[in-house]
Amino acid sequence: MEDTYGKILWEGYGLKYYGGTRTRTGLICKTDVGLRELKKARSRREDLLFAHEVKTCLYRNGFSALSLFYTAQDGQPFFAWDGNLYLLENPMPTKGLEEDQAGDFVAGAALMGQMHRAAAGFPAQEGQEERPVLWQRRYREFVKIRRHMERQGKYSPLDLLVMRHYSTFAPRAQEALKTLEDGGYGGIAHGQKQAGTFCHNQFKGSNLCRKEDGSLWVGGFEQCTGDIFAVDLAAYLRRFWRKVPEEREKLEEVLAAYEGERPMSEAERKLLVPLTAFPEKFLRLVHESYNRRRVCVSPAMEERLADAAAEESHMGDLSQALERLF
């Protein structure tokens, strides 16, 4: 493997390799120009190109709490080797954000606001699927799976779990989709795309690292899409609600931290209600489970789905709390 790393660094980036140390995300390499982190990409080529454009735009607009992809000798922000794509970046700080208190989320929300504000001028992305379109498909799949169960007349433990929660999550999903449409999601999305927008999609503790001076550093841009900012914020609020249930009264403080960096319109704020209410995790796992069940339905899969159902039940409280605030 050492020979492979040396070849990738030399042939891809013209760097000499003097050994390395494995981390959670990749390999910290000693090179002739200092430390670099080499990672095997888990995203598609087009996703990496998109992430590179996002990070370049953010950095150009003054958001420096990230690590740009180094350009390979062929001009690409990655290097193709033996059927895989490799990324080279500056190493991130190793201490991740714990997310065990509301203060962590207040700091994270402020950083997210700064990051979103720096997306100004990012070119509009055409052809990318917006969240309501994806969720509408998930909802239709959910209804279809339920009907299929009824026709079978014989239920597995997984079937029973889905049926038990159908009467709660199907109406909630339907209502959330209607509220997104009535709340002008399409118009807000159009306006933000013209001004510059993106969605990080993985803004969480494992991708938020604290530097020695206390400032935060963002990684994990490889899953970025061209969706609206509120999708990112809603996902982060759901994470806050799940990770520190004993400090849920700090919800308004987390929101204020974000808006202190990037104010939202009233219409955009109200989108957070359906975006947090939609039982996305449960419906996604149902979809995954029933696509795989012909091969294997394990007890672990049932446990994951049960945990997701319990989590989504608490998210109804979050959307209600937001509705009272707005």
PDB file of N, CA and C in Angstrom, residues 38-104:
ATOM      1  N   LEU A  38      -4.798  12.431   1.983  1.00  0.00           N
ATOM      2  CA  LEU A  38      -5.219  11.717   0.783  1.00  0.00           C
ATOM      3  C   LEU A  38      -6.426  10.857   1.132  1.00  0.00           C
ATOM      4  N   LYS A  39      -7.505  11.005   0.361  1.00  0.00           N
ATOM      5  CA  LYS A  39      -8.742  10.269   0.638  1.00  0.00           C
ATOM      6  C   LYS A  39      -9.237   9.580  -0.618  1.00  0.00           C
ATOM      7  N   LYS A  40      -9.743   8.376  -0.453  1.00  0.00           N
ATOM      8  CA  LYS A  40     -10.432   7.719  -1.559  1.00  0.00           C
ATOM      9  C   LYS A  40     -11.862   8.250  -1.601  1.00  0.00           C
ATOM     10  N   ALA A  41     -12.258   8.797  -2.728  1.00  0.00           N
ATOM     11  CA  ALA A  41     -13.585   9.400  -2.840  1.00  0.00           C
ATOM     12  C   ALA A  41     -14.674   8.328  -2.874  1.00  0.00           C
ATOM     13  N   ARG A  42     -15.780   8.623  -2.204  1.00  0.00           N
ATOM     14  CA  ARG A  42     -16.938   7.729  -2.227  1.00  0.00           C
ATOM     15  C   ARG A  42     -18.084   8.321  -3.050  1.00  0.00           C
ATOM     16  N   SER A  43     -17.802   9.418  -3.707  1.00  0.00           N
ATOM     17  CA  SER A  43     -18.811  10.101  -4.509  1.00  0.00           C
ATOM     18  C   SER A  43     -18.490   9.978  -5.987  1.00  0.00           C
ATOM     19  N   ARG A  44     -19.490  10.263  -6.806  1.00  0.00           N
ATOM     20  CA  ARG A  44     -19.312  10.203  -8.256  1.00  0.00           C
ATOM     21  C   ARG A  44     -18.466  11.378  -8.738  1.00  0.00           C
ATOM     22  N   ARG A  45     -17.917  11.210  -9.918  1.00  0.00           N
ATOM     23  CA  ARG A  45     -17.082  12.257 -10.511  1.00  0.00           C
ATOM     24  C   ARG A  45     -17.822  13.596 -10.578  1.00  0.00           C
ATOM     25  N   GLU A  46     -19.074  13.567 -11.044  1.00  0.00           N
ATOM     26  CA  GLU A  46     -19.823  14.820 -11.188  1.00  0.00           C
ATOM     27  C   GLU A  46     -20.105  15.466  -9.835  1.00  0.00           C
ATOM     28  N   ASP A  47     -20.283  14.642  -8.785  1.00  0.00           N
ATOM     29  CA  ASP A  47     -20.507  15.194  -7.449  1.00  0.00           C
ATOM     30  C   ASP A  47     -19.245  15.870  -6.922  1.00  0.00           C
ATOM     31  N   LEU A  48     -18.099  15.293  -7.225  1.00  0.00           N
ATOM     32  CA  LEU A  48     -16.834  15.889  -6.785  1.00  0.00           C
ATOM     33  C   LEU A  48     -16.570  17.213  -7.501  1.00  0.00           C
ATOM     34  N   LEU A  49     -16.905  17.263  -8.776  1.00  0.00           N
ATOM     35  CA  LEU A  49     -16.746  18.512  -9.523  1.00  0.00           C
ATOM     36  C   LEU A  49     -17.653  19.590  -8.956  1.00  0.00           C
ATOM     37  N   PHE A  50     -18.880  19.190  -8.585  1.00  0.00           N
ATOM     38  CA  PHE A  50     -19.823  20.143  -8.000  1.00  0.00           C
ATOM     39  C   PHE A  50     -19.295  20.643  -6.656  1.00  0.00           C
ATOM     40  N   ALA A  51     -18.807  19.717  -5.812  1.00  0.00           N
ATOM     41  CA  ALA A  51     -18.261  20.100  -4.510  1.00  0.00           C
ATOM     42  C   ALA A  51     -17.082  21.047  -4.667  1.00  0.00           C
ATOM     43  N   HIS A  52     -16.264  20.788  -5.673  1.00  0.00           N
ATOM     44  CA  HIS A  52     -15.109  21.654  -5.934  1.00  0.00           C
ATOM     45  C   HIS A  52     -15.570  23.064  -6.295  1.00  0.00           C
ATOM     46  N   GLU A  53     -16.600  23.173  -7.114  1.00  0.00           N
ATOM     47  CA  GLU A  53     -17.133  24.487  -7.487  1.00  0.00           C
ATOM     48  C   GLU A  53     -17.688  25.208  -6.267  1.00  0.00           C
ATOM     49  N   VAL A  54     -18.414  24.465  -5.416  1.00  0.00           N
ATOM     50  CA  VAL A  54     -18.979  25.063  -4.200  1.00  0.00           C
ATOM     51  C   VAL A  54     -17.870  25.612  -3.308  1.00  0.00           C
ATOM     52  N   LYS A  55     -16.866  24.777  -3.026  1.00  0.00           N
ATOM     53  CA  LYS A  55     -15.807  25.199  -2.115  1.00  0.00           C
ATOM     54  C   LYS A  55     -15.007  26.370  -2.682  1.00  0.00           C
ATOM     55  N   THR A  56     -14.779  26.349  -3.967  1.00  0.00           N
ATOM     56  CA  THR A  56     -14.036  27.450  -4.599  1.00  0.00           C
ATOM     57  C   THR A  56     -14.810  28.754  -4.465  1.00  0.00           C
ATOM     58  N   CYS A  57     -16.122  28.694  -4.673  1.00  0.00           N
ATOM     59  CA  CYS A  57     -16.968  29.885  -4.538  1.00  0.00           C
ATOM     60  C   CYS A  57     -16.954  30.400  -3.106  1.00  0.00           C
ATOM     61  N   LEU A  58     -17.122  29.501  -2.141  1.00  0.00           N
ATOM     62  CA  LEU A  58     -17.136  29.908  -0.738  1.00  0.00           C
ATOM     63  C   LEU A  58     -15.815  30.566  -0.344  1.00  0.00           C
ATOM     64  N   TYR A  59     -14.731  29.951  -0.746  1.00  0.00           N
ATOM     65  CA  TYR A  59     -13.404  30.481  -0.396  1.00  0.00           C
ATOM     66  C   TYR A  59     -13.182  31.851  -1.040  1.00  0.00           C
ATOM     67  N   ARG A  60     -13.602  31.980  -2.276  1.00  0.00           N
ATOM     68  CA  ARG A  60     -13.456  33.258  -2.992  1.00  0.00           C
ATOM     69  C   ARG A  60     -14.240  34.366  -2.291  1.00  0.00           C
ATOM     70  N   ASN A  61     -15.370  34.000  -1.665  1.00  0.00           N
ATOM     71  CA  ASN A  61     -16.216  34.974  -0.984  1.00  0.00           C
ATOM     72  C   ASN A  61     -15.846  35.150   0.491  1.00  0.00           C
ATOM     73  N   GLY A  62     -14.694  34.626   0.888  1.00  0.00           N
ATOM     74  CA  GLY A  62     -14.198  34.905   2.223  1.00  0.00           C
ATOM     75  C   GLY A  62     -14.447  33.849   3.274  1.00  0.00           C
ATOM     76  N   PHE A  63     -15.072  32.727   2.890  1.00  0.00           N
ATOM     77  CA  PHE A  63     -15.315  31.655   3.860  1.00  0.00           C
ATOM     78  C   PHE A  63     -14.119  30.700   3.791  1.00  0.00           C
ATOM     79  N   SER A  64     -13.246  30.799   4.777  1.00  0.00           N
ATOM     80  CA  SER A  64     -11.993  30.040   4.735  1.00  0.00           C
ATOM     81  C   SER A  64     -11.977  28.841   5.680  1.00  0.00           C
ATOM     82  N   ALA A  65     -13.095  28.550   6.339  1.00  0.00           N
ATOM     83  CA  ALA A  65     -13.142  27.433   7.299  1.00  0.00           C
ATOM     84  C   ALA A  65     -13.378  26.108   6.585  1.00  0.00           C
ATOM     85  N   LEU A  66     -12.580  25.847   5.561  1.00  0.00           N
ATOM     86  CA  LEU A  66     -12.696  24.628   4.773  1.00  0.00           C
ATOM     87  C   LEU A  66     -11.351  24.328   4.132  1.00  0.00           C
ATOM     88  N   SER A  67     -11.259  23.191   3.514  1.00  0.00           N
ATOM     89  CA  SER A  67     -10.036  22.803   2.813  1.00  0.00           C
ATOM     90  C   SER A  67     -10.373  22.553   1.342  1.00  0.00           C
ATOM     91  N   LEU A  68      -9.734  23.294   0.466  1.00  0.00           N
ATOM     92  CA  LEU A  68      -9.967  23.121  -0.964  1.00  0.00           C
ATOM     93  C   LEU A  68      -9.325  21.827  -1.456  1.00  0.00           C
ATOM     94  N   PHE A  69      -9.891  21.253  -2.518  1.00  0.00           N
ATOM     95  CA  PHE A  69      -9.253  20.118  -3.164  1.00  0.00           C
ATOM     96  C   PHE A  69      -8.029  20.626  -3.933  1.00  0.00           C
ATOM     97  N   TYR A  70      -6.908  19.945  -3.775  1.00  0.00           N
ATOM     98  CA  TYR A  70      -5.754  20.269  -4.597  1.00  0.00           C
ATOM     99  C   TYR A  70      -6.000  19.768  -6.016  1.00  0.00           C
ATOM    100  N   THR A  71      -5.587  20.558  -6.985  1.00  0.00           N
ATOM    101  CA  THR A  71      -5.762  20.182  -8.389  1.00  0.00           C
ATOM    102  C   THR A  71      -4.647  19.225  -8.801  1.00  0.00           C
ATOM    103  N   ALA A  72      -5.046  18.115  -9.414  1.00  0.00           N
ATOM    104  CA  ALA A  72      -4.066  17.139  -9.893  1.00  0.00           C
ATOM    105  C   ALA A  72      -3.354  17.691 -11.134  1.00  0.00           C
ATOM    106  N   GLN A  73      -2.315  16.983 -11.552  1.00  0.00           N
ATOM    107  CA  GLN A  73      -1.520  17.457 -12.690  1.00  0.00           C
ATOM    108  C   GLN A  73      -2.295  17.452 -14.005  1.00  0.00           C
ATOM    109  N   ASP A  74      -3.430  16.712 -14.033  1.00  0.00           N
ATOM    110  CA  ASP A  74      -4.254  16.729 -15.245  1.00  0.00           C
ATOM    111  C   ASP A  74      -5.319  17.821 -15.202  1.00  0.00           C
ATOM    112  N   GLY A  75      -5.282  18.673 -14.156  1.00  0.00           N
ATOM    113  CA  GLY A  75      -6.209  19.795 -14.070  1.00  0.00           C
ATOM    114  C   GLY A  75      -7.509  19.502 -13.345  1.00  0.00           C
ATOM    115  N   GLN A  76      -7.712  18.263 -12.911  1.00  0.00           N
ATOM    116  CA  GLN A  76      -8.941  17.886 -12.214  1.00  0.00           C
ATOM    117  C   GLN A  76      -8.767  18.030 -10.695  1.00  0.00           C
ATOM    118  N   PRO A  77      -9.880  18.246  -9.962  1.00  0.00           N
ATOM    119  CA  PRO A  77      -9.783  18.351  -8.503  1.00  0.00           C
ATOM    120  C   PRO A  77      -9.741  16.977  -7.822  1.00  0.00           C
ATOM    121  N   PHE A  78      -9.342  15.966  -8.547  1.00  0.00           N
ATOM    122  CA  PHE A  78      -9.187  14.599  -8.040  1.00  0.00           C
ATOM    123  C   PHE A  78      -8.223  13.882  -8.969  1.00  0.00           C
ATOM    124  N   PHE A  79      -7.793  12.698  -8.560  1.00  0.00           N
ATOM    125  CA  PHE A  79      -6.892  11.909  -9.404  1.00  0.00           C
ATOM    126  C   PHE A  79      -7.459  10.510  -9.560  1.00  0.00           C
ATOM    127  N   ALA A  80      -7.620  10.069 -10.780  1.00  0.00           N
ATOM    128  CA  ALA A  80      -8.156   8.739 -11.067  1.00  0.00           C
ATOM    129  C   ALA A  80      -7.013   7.732 -11.098  1.00  0.00           C
ATOM    130  N   TRP A  81      -7.171   6.648 -10.307  1.00  0.00           N
ATOM    131  CA  TRP A  81      -6.115   5.632 -10.222  1.00  0.00           C
ATOM    132  C   TRP A  81      -6.761   4.267  -9.990  1.00  0.00           C
ATOM    133  N   ASP A  82      -6.520   3.340 -10.890  1.00  0.00           N
ATOM    134  CA  ASP A  82      -6.957   1.956 -10.725  1.00  0.00           C
ATOM    135  C   ASP A  82      -8.458   1.855 -10.446  1.00  0.00           C
ATOM    136  N   GLY A  83      -9.241   2.623 -11.183  1.00  0.00           N
ATOM    137  CA  GLY A  83     -10.696   2.562 -11.054  1.00  0.00           C
ATOM    138  C   GLY A  83     -11.275   3.367  -9.912  1.00  0.00           C
ATOM    139  N   ASN A  84     -10.457   4.065  -9.147  1.00  0.00           N
ATOM    140  CA  ASN A  84     -10.930   4.884  -8.029  1.00  0.00           C
ATOM    141  C   ASN A  84     -10.531   6.340  -8.224  1.00  0.00           C
ATOM    142  N   LEU A  85     -11.250   7.219  -7.527  1.00  0.00           N
ATOM    143  CA  LEU A  85     -10.918   8.634  -7.529  1.00  0.00           C
ATOM    144  C   LEU A  85     -10.343   9.006  -6.168  1.00  0.00           C
ATOM    145  N   TYR A  86      -9.275   9.779  -6.168  1.00  0.00           N
ATOM    146  CA  TYR A  86      -8.611  10.191  -4.923  1.00  0.00           C
ATOM    147  C   TYR A  86      -8.619  11.706  -4.813  1.00  0.00           C
ATOM    148  N   LEU A  87      -8.806  12.176  -3.568  1.00  0.00           N
ATOM    149  CA  LEU A  87      -8.827  13.601  -3.269  1.00  0.00           C
ATOM    150  C   LEU A  87      -7.627  13.938  -2.399  1.00  0.00           C
ATOM    151  N   LEU A  88      -7.077  15.120  -2.616  1.00  0.00           N
ATOM    152  CA  LEU A  88      -5.966  15.588  -1.796  1.00  0.00           C
ATOM    153  C   LEU A  88      -6.338  16.947  -1.219  1.00  0.00           C
ATOM    154  N   GLU A  89      -6.262  17.051   0.119  1.00  0.00           N
ATOM    155  CA  GLU A  89      -6.630  18.273   0.820  1.00  0.00           C
ATOM    156  C   GLU A  89      -5.621  18.554   1.922  1.00  0.00           C
ATOM    157  N   ASN A  90      -5.718  19.749   2.506  1.00  0.00           N
ATOM    158  CA  ASN A  90      -5.014  20.004   3.754  1.00  0.00           C
ATOM    159  C   ASN A  90      -5.708  19.222   4.858  1.00  0.00           C
ATOM    160  N   PRO A  91      -4.963  18.686   5.809  1.00  0.00           N
ATOM    161  CA  PRO A  91      -5.592  17.913   6.885  1.00  0.00           C
ATOM    162  C   PRO A  91      -6.535  18.770   7.716  1.00  0.00           C
ATOM    163  N   MET A  92      -7.689  18.191   8.064  1.00  0.00           N
ATOM    164  CA  MET A  92      -8.603  18.859   8.975  1.00  0.00           C
ATOM    165  C   MET A  92      -8.129  18.671  10.404  1.00  0.00           C
ATOM    166  N   PRO A  93      -8.473  19.592  11.307  1.00  0.00           N
ATOM    167  CA  PRO A  93      -8.196  19.349  12.725  1.00  0.00           C
ATOM    168  C   PRO A  93      -8.839  18.031  13.150  1.00  0.00           C
ATOM    169  N   THR A  94      -8.227  17.334  14.063  1.00  0.00           N
ATOM    170  CA  THR A  94      -8.690  15.980  14.390  1.00  0.00           C
ATOM    171  C   THR A  94      -9.819  15.935  15.410  1.00  0.00           C
ATOM    172  N   LYS A  95     -10.034  16.999  16.158  1.00  0.00           N
ATOM    173  CA  LYS A  95     -11.047  16.970  17.207  1.00  0.00           C
ATOM    174  C   LYS A  95     -12.395  17.394  16.643  1.00  0.00           C
ATOM    175  N   GLY A  96     -13.325  16.454  16.509  1.00  0.00           N
ATOM    176  CA  GLY A  96     -14.643  16.758  15.987  1.00  0.00           C
ATOM    177  C   GLY A  96     -15.517  17.447  17.019  1.00  0.00           C
ATOM    178  N   LEU A  97     -16.586  18.084  16.551  1.00  0.00           N
ATOM    179  CA  LEU A  97     -17.533  18.739  17.447  1.00  0.00           C
ATOM    180  C   LEU A  97     -18.340  17.673  18.173  1.00  0.00           C
ATOM    181  N   GLU A  98     -18.368  17.746  19.483  1.00  0.00           N
ATOM    182  CA  GLU A  98     -18.999  16.689  20.283  1.00  0.00           C
ATOM    183  C   GLU A  98     -20.508  16.619  20.088  1.00  0.00           C
ATOM    184  N   GLU A  99     -21.156  17.771  19.950  1.00  0.00           N
ATOM    185  CA  GLU A  99     -22.618  17.854  19.832  1.00  0.00           C
ATOM    186  C   GLU A  99     -23.328  17.262  21.057  1.00  0.00           C
ATOM    187  N   ASP A 100     -22.780  17.514  22.236  1.00  0.00           N
ATOM    188  CA  ASP A 100     -23.413  16.996  23.438  1.00  0.00           C
ATOM    189  C   ASP A 100     -24.035  18.091  24.297  1.00  0.00           C
ATOM    190  N   GLN A 101     -24.081  19.315  23.747  1.00  0.00           N
ATOM    191  CA  GLN A 101     -24.735  20.412  24.439  1.00  0.00           C
ATOM    192  C   GLN A 101     -25.229  21.426  23.413  1.00  0.00           C
ATOM    193  N   ALA A 102     -26.196  22.224  23.825  1.00  0.00           N
ATOM    194  CA  ALA A 102     -26.793  23.185  22.897  1.00  0.00           C
ATOM    195  C   ALA A 102     -25.773  24.176  22.367  1.00  0.00           C
ATOM    196  N   GLY A 103     -24.765  24.508  23.191  1.00  0.00           N
ATOM    197  CA  GLY A 103     -23.758  25.469  22.745  1.00  0.00           C
ATOM    198  C   GLY A 103     -23.025  25.028  21.499  1.00  0.00           C
ATOM    199  N   ASP A 104     -22.828  23.710  21.339  1.00  0.00           N
ATOM    200  CA  ASP A 104     -22.187  23.201  20.125  1.00  0.00           C
ATOM    201  C   ASP A 104     -23.035  23.520  18.902  1.00  0.00           C
TER     202      ASP A 104
END
